[in-house]
Amino acid sequence: MALRGLLRLGELRIRVLDMAQARKHYVDRMGLHEVMEDADGLVYLKAWDEHDHHSIVLRETDRAGLDYFAFKVYDDATLTALAPKIEAFGLAVKEVPAGVYPKSGRRLEFVLPSGHIMQLYAEKEVIGNTMGYHNPGVTPDEGVVRGFRINRLDHVLLGGLNIDECARLFTEVFDFDMSEKIVDAETKSSMAVFLTGSTKPHDVAFVMQPEGGRFHHVSFFLESANDVIKAADLIGKYRIPVDVSVNRHGVTRGMTIYFFDPSGNRNEVFAEGYVHYPDVPTIVWDTDDIGHAGFSQDNVMRPSFYEVLT
Ligand SMILES: [Fe+2]
């Protein structure tokens, strides 16, 4: 596959209740790198092996959750070509000039049928992963990989209505594949859809919720299942609230831990999972096997999965 169009989940702006506590969690404990604080007090973070300036933005306010999520696209021409296609799908597209979002080129912004604000951008300042681009070696200097040893932002799971319409937008307009789907065993209606625009098992997923615009979790990629175990050690050491400790998802086959930031936003560390190719049919799970689909090592679907969102 020649990966063009939407490249990856490139940025999330997360609302936090207390910036000092959020910093301690995301920077001191998890090991993300703080690259900037802007004049409005927004804090910009990146994982070590990301090349762009930042991937996570924290904004302090009185309600936890997600302000927006953004995908990076291949180039500006891609952005120009996508705007009329998104409008033809039926969504109003707002053009945001370059510089409104720091270190970033112009953006397209629109509201998904699930109620989430999504953005697309083609340009963001590249600051690299500290190793350079000529004879870079294989590992950065001591101290660059730290905390939970997070390589990069991986995916986001969003809760809302109209998840089939969201899937249609991603598959028909953005050329994503539906890698997996969870359906109600009786009615066959969609309960969760998993969408990939790459060889990852998913880049974004939607879970059915009675209210739109909800944030289920942001997931960070670790290099190995062993790193997931080591992250679990630190989660325990620092008394970070755990939703589901080390397990393997049936969907995606990724190793996982779900835990919460101090504001109640769910985080995940994720490793392994299969390689997706666009010629592989969609994998369908139904609610008769929902425990295995969610957490394959103990086959228990936690009610919190459907009930705890920000
Ligand atoms: Fe996840």
PDB file of N, CA and C in Angstrom, residues 203-244:
ATOM      1  N   ASP A 203      -6.902   3.084  13.423  1.00  0.00           N
ATOM      2  CA  ASP A 203      -6.411   4.441  13.681  1.00  0.00           C
ATOM      3  C   ASP A 203      -7.435   5.231  14.484  1.00  0.00           C
ATOM      4  N   VAL A 204      -8.704   4.881  14.302  1.00  0.00           N
ATOM      5  CA  VAL A 204      -9.791   5.531  15.035  1.00  0.00           C
ATOM      6  C   VAL A 204     -10.919   4.514  15.162  1.00  0.00           C
ATOM      7  N   ALA A 205     -11.670   4.596  16.246  1.00  0.00           N
ATOM      8  CA  ALA A 205     -12.804   3.700  16.436  1.00  0.00           C
ATOM      9  C   ALA A 205     -13.933   4.481  17.092  1.00  0.00           C
ATOM     10  N   PHE A 206     -15.153   3.994  16.863  1.00  0.00           N
ATOM     11  CA  PHE A 206     -16.338   4.633  17.439  1.00  0.00           C
ATOM     12  C   PHE A 206     -17.145   3.573  18.170  1.00  0.00           C
ATOM     13  N   VAL A 207     -17.615   3.930  19.352  1.00  0.00           N
ATOM     14  CA  VAL A 207     -18.488   3.034  20.113  1.00  0.00           C
ATOM     15  C   VAL A 207     -19.819   3.749  20.337  1.00  0.00           C
ATOM     16  N   MET A 208     -20.897   2.976  20.199  1.00  0.00           N
ATOM     17  CA  MET A 208     -22.239   3.546  20.326  1.00  0.00           C
ATOM     18  C   MET A 208     -22.457   4.079  21.739  1.00  0.00           C
ATOM     19  N   GLN A 209     -22.923   5.311  21.819  1.00  0.00           N
ATOM     20  CA  GLN A 209     -23.239   5.955  23.094  1.00  0.00           C
ATOM     21  C   GLN A 209     -24.512   6.775  22.919  1.00  0.00           C
ATOM     22  N   PRO A 210     -25.313   6.895  23.978  1.00  0.00           N
ATOM     23  CA  PRO A 210     -26.573   7.645  23.844  1.00  0.00           C
ATOM     24  C   PRO A 210     -26.374   9.143  23.648  1.00  0.00           C
ATOM     25  N   GLU A 211     -25.169   9.622  23.961  1.00  0.00           N
ATOM     26  CA  GLU A 211     -24.893  11.054  23.860  1.00  0.00           C
ATOM     27  C   GLU A 211     -23.672  11.250  22.962  1.00  0.00           C
ATOM     28  N   GLY A 212     -23.698  12.285  22.121  1.00  0.00           N
ATOM     29  CA  GLY A 212     -22.603  12.499  21.174  1.00  0.00           C
ATOM     30  C   GLY A 212     -21.388  13.147  21.805  1.00  0.00           C
ATOM     31  N   GLY A 213     -20.271  13.118  21.079  1.00  0.00           N
ATOM     32  CA  GLY A 213     -19.080  13.865  21.459  1.00  0.00           C
ATOM     33  C   GLY A 213     -18.317  13.336  22.651  1.00  0.00           C
ATOM     34  N   ARG A 214     -18.520  12.077  22.992  1.00  0.00           N
ATOM     35  CA  ARG A 214     -17.850  11.536  24.187  1.00  0.00           C
ATOM     36  C   ARG A 214     -16.462  10.983  23.832  1.00  0.00           C
ATOM     37  N   PHE A 215     -15.595  11.002  24.836  1.00  0.00           N
ATOM     38  CA  PHE A 215     -14.197  10.571  24.693  1.00  0.00           C
ATOM     39  C   PHE A 215     -14.024   9.278  25.477  1.00  0.00           C
ATOM     40  N   HIS A 216     -13.733   8.190  24.783  1.00  0.00           N
ATOM     41  CA  HIS A 216     -13.536   6.910  25.462  1.00  0.00           C
ATOM     42  C   HIS A 216     -12.090   6.732  25.900  1.00  0.00           C
ATOM     43  N   HIS A 217     -11.151   6.791  24.975  1.00  0.00           N
ATOM     44  CA  HIS A 217      -9.742   6.768  25.380  1.00  0.00           C
ATOM     45  C   HIS A 217      -8.815   7.215  24.258  1.00  0.00           C
ATOM     46  N   VAL A 218      -7.635   7.640  24.676  1.00  0.00           N
ATOM     47  CA  VAL A 218      -6.513   7.866  23.762  1.00  0.00           C
ATOM     48  C   VAL A 218      -5.492   6.778  24.045  1.00  0.00           C
ATOM     49  N   SER A 219      -4.902   6.251  22.968  1.00  0.00           N
ATOM     50  CA  SER A 219      -3.994   5.126  23.128  1.00  0.00           C
ATOM     51  C   SER A 219      -2.600   5.469  22.632  1.00  0.00           C
ATOM     52  N   PHE A 220      -1.616   5.004  23.389  1.00  0.00           N
ATOM     53  CA  PHE A 220      -0.215   5.259  23.091  1.00  0.00           C
ATOM     54  C   PHE A 220       0.480   3.941  22.799  1.00  0.00           C
ATOM     55  N   PHE A 221       1.315   3.944  21.759  1.00  0.00           N
ATOM     56  CA  PHE A 221       1.950   2.716  21.304  1.00  0.00           C
ATOM     57  C   PHE A 221       3.277   2.475  22.019  1.00  0.00           C
ATOM     58  N   LEU A 222       3.420   1.273  22.559  1.00  0.00           N
ATOM     59  CA  LEU A 222       4.683   0.823  23.140  1.00  0.00           C
ATOM     60  C   LEU A 222       5.275  -0.243  22.220  1.00  0.00           C
ATOM     61  N   GLU A 223       6.605  -0.415  22.302  1.00  0.00           N
ATOM     62  CA  GLU A 223       7.268  -1.300  21.347  1.00  0.00           C
ATOM     63  C   GLU A 223       6.960  -2.772  21.553  1.00  0.00           C
ATOM     64  N   SER A 224       6.686  -3.177  22.785  1.00  0.00           N
ATOM     65  CA  SER A 224       6.563  -4.609  23.039  1.00  0.00           C
ATOM     66  C   SER A 224       5.606  -4.890  24.187  1.00  0.00           C
ATOM     67  N   ALA A 225       5.149  -6.151  24.245  1.00  0.00           N
ATOM     68  CA  ALA A 225       4.319  -6.580  25.368  1.00  0.00           C
ATOM     69  C   ALA A 225       5.095  -6.450  26.674  1.00  0.00           C
ATOM     70  N   ASN A 226       6.411  -6.642  26.602  1.00  0.00           N
ATOM     71  CA  ASN A 226       7.231  -6.472  27.812  1.00  0.00           C
ATOM     72  C   ASN A 226       7.162  -5.035  28.324  1.00  0.00           C
ATOM     73  N   ASP A 227       7.143  -4.088  27.403  1.00  0.00           N
ATOM     74  CA  ASP A 227       7.016  -2.689  27.819  1.00  0.00           C
ATOM     75  C   ASP A 227       5.654  -2.433  28.473  1.00  0.00           C
ATOM     76  N   VAL A 228       4.628  -3.170  28.036  1.00  0.00           N
ATOM     77  CA  VAL A 228       3.303  -3.031  28.663  1.00  0.00           C
ATOM     78  C   VAL A 228       3.372  -3.505  30.120  1.00  0.00           C
ATOM     79  N   ILE A 229       4.082  -4.616  30.345  1.00  0.00           N
ATOM     80  CA  ILE A 229       4.251  -5.117  31.724  1.00  0.00           C
ATOM     81  C   ILE A 229       5.006  -4.094  32.575  1.00  0.00           C
ATOM     82  N   LYS A 230       6.058  -3.505  31.990  1.00  0.00           N
ATOM     83  CA  LYS A 230       6.838  -2.513  32.746  1.00  0.00           C
ATOM     84  C   LYS A 230       5.990  -1.264  33.034  1.00  0.00           C
ATOM     85  N   ALA A 231       5.128  -0.885  32.085  1.00  0.00           N
ATOM     86  CA  ALA A 231       4.222   0.251  32.327  1.00  0.00           C
ATOM     87  C   ALA A 231       3.276  -0.087  33.468  1.00  0.00           C
ATOM     88  N   ALA A 232       2.815  -1.342  33.522  1.00  0.00           N
ATOM     89  CA  ALA A 232       1.922  -1.764  34.606  1.00  0.00           C
ATOM     90  C   ALA A 232       2.618  -1.632  35.961  1.00  0.00           C
ATOM     91  N   ASP A 233       3.929  -1.939  35.993  1.00  0.00           N
ATOM     92  CA  ASP A 233       4.689  -1.774  37.240  1.00  0.00           C
ATOM     93  C   ASP A 233       4.657  -0.315  37.702  1.00  0.00           C
ATOM     94  N   LEU A 234       4.844   0.604  36.744  1.00  0.00           N
ATOM     95  CA  LEU A 234       4.860   2.037  37.097  1.00  0.00           C
ATOM     96  C   LEU A 234       3.462   2.535  37.456  1.00  0.00           C
ATOM     97  N   ILE A 235       2.455   2.017  36.772  1.00  0.00           N
ATOM     98  CA  ILE A 235       1.064   2.399  37.082  1.00  0.00           C
ATOM     99  C   ILE A 235       0.740   2.015  38.532  1.00  0.00           C
ATOM    100  N   GLY A 236       1.195   0.828  38.925  1.00  0.00           N
ATOM    101  CA  GLY A 236       0.989   0.404  40.308  1.00  0.00           C
ATOM    102  C   GLY A 236       1.805   1.232  41.281  1.00  0.00           C
ATOM    103  N   LYS A 237       3.083   1.461  40.923  1.00  0.00           N
ATOM    104  CA  LYS A 237       3.992   2.219  41.798  1.00  0.00           C
ATOM    105  C   LYS A 237       3.431   3.601  42.096  1.00  0.00           C
ATOM    106  N   TYR A 238       2.907   4.260  41.070  1.00  0.00           N
ATOM    107  CA  TYR A 238       2.443   5.637  41.235  1.00  0.00           C
ATOM    108  C   TYR A 238       0.956   5.719  41.589  1.00  0.00           C
ATOM    109  N   ARG A 239       0.336   4.556  41.853  1.00  0.00           N
ATOM    110  CA  ARG A 239      -1.074   4.519  42.283  1.00  0.00           C
ATOM    111  C   ARG A 239      -1.995   5.191  41.259  1.00  0.00           C
ATOM    112  N   ILE A 240      -1.697   4.996  39.997  1.00  0.00           N
ATOM    113  CA  ILE A 240      -2.545   5.536  38.933  1.00  0.00           C
ATOM    114  C   ILE A 240      -3.803   4.664  38.838  1.00  0.00           C
ATOM    115  N   PRO A 241      -5.000   5.261  38.831  1.00  0.00           N
ATOM    116  CA  PRO A 241      -6.223   4.448  38.800  1.00  0.00           C
ATOM    117  C   PRO A 241      -6.303   3.598  37.531  1.00  0.00           C
ATOM    118  N   VAL A 242      -6.557   2.296  37.731  1.00  0.00           N
ATOM    119  CA  VAL A 242      -6.597   1.340  36.620  1.00  0.00           C
ATOM    120  C   VAL A 242      -8.045   0.977  36.300  1.00  0.00           C
ATOM    121  N   ASP A 243      -8.371   0.952  35.016  1.00  0.00           N
ATOM    122  CA  ASP A 243      -9.679   0.448  34.573  1.00  0.00           C
ATOM    123  C   ASP A 243      -9.560  -1.051  34.289  1.00  0.00           C
ATOM    124  N   VAL A 244      -8.647  -1.432  33.411  1.00  0.00           N
ATOM    125  CA  VAL A 244      -8.389  -2.847  33.110  1.00  0.00           C
ATOM    126  C   VAL A 244      -6.879  -3.035  33.037  1.00  0.00           C
TER     127      VAL A 244
END
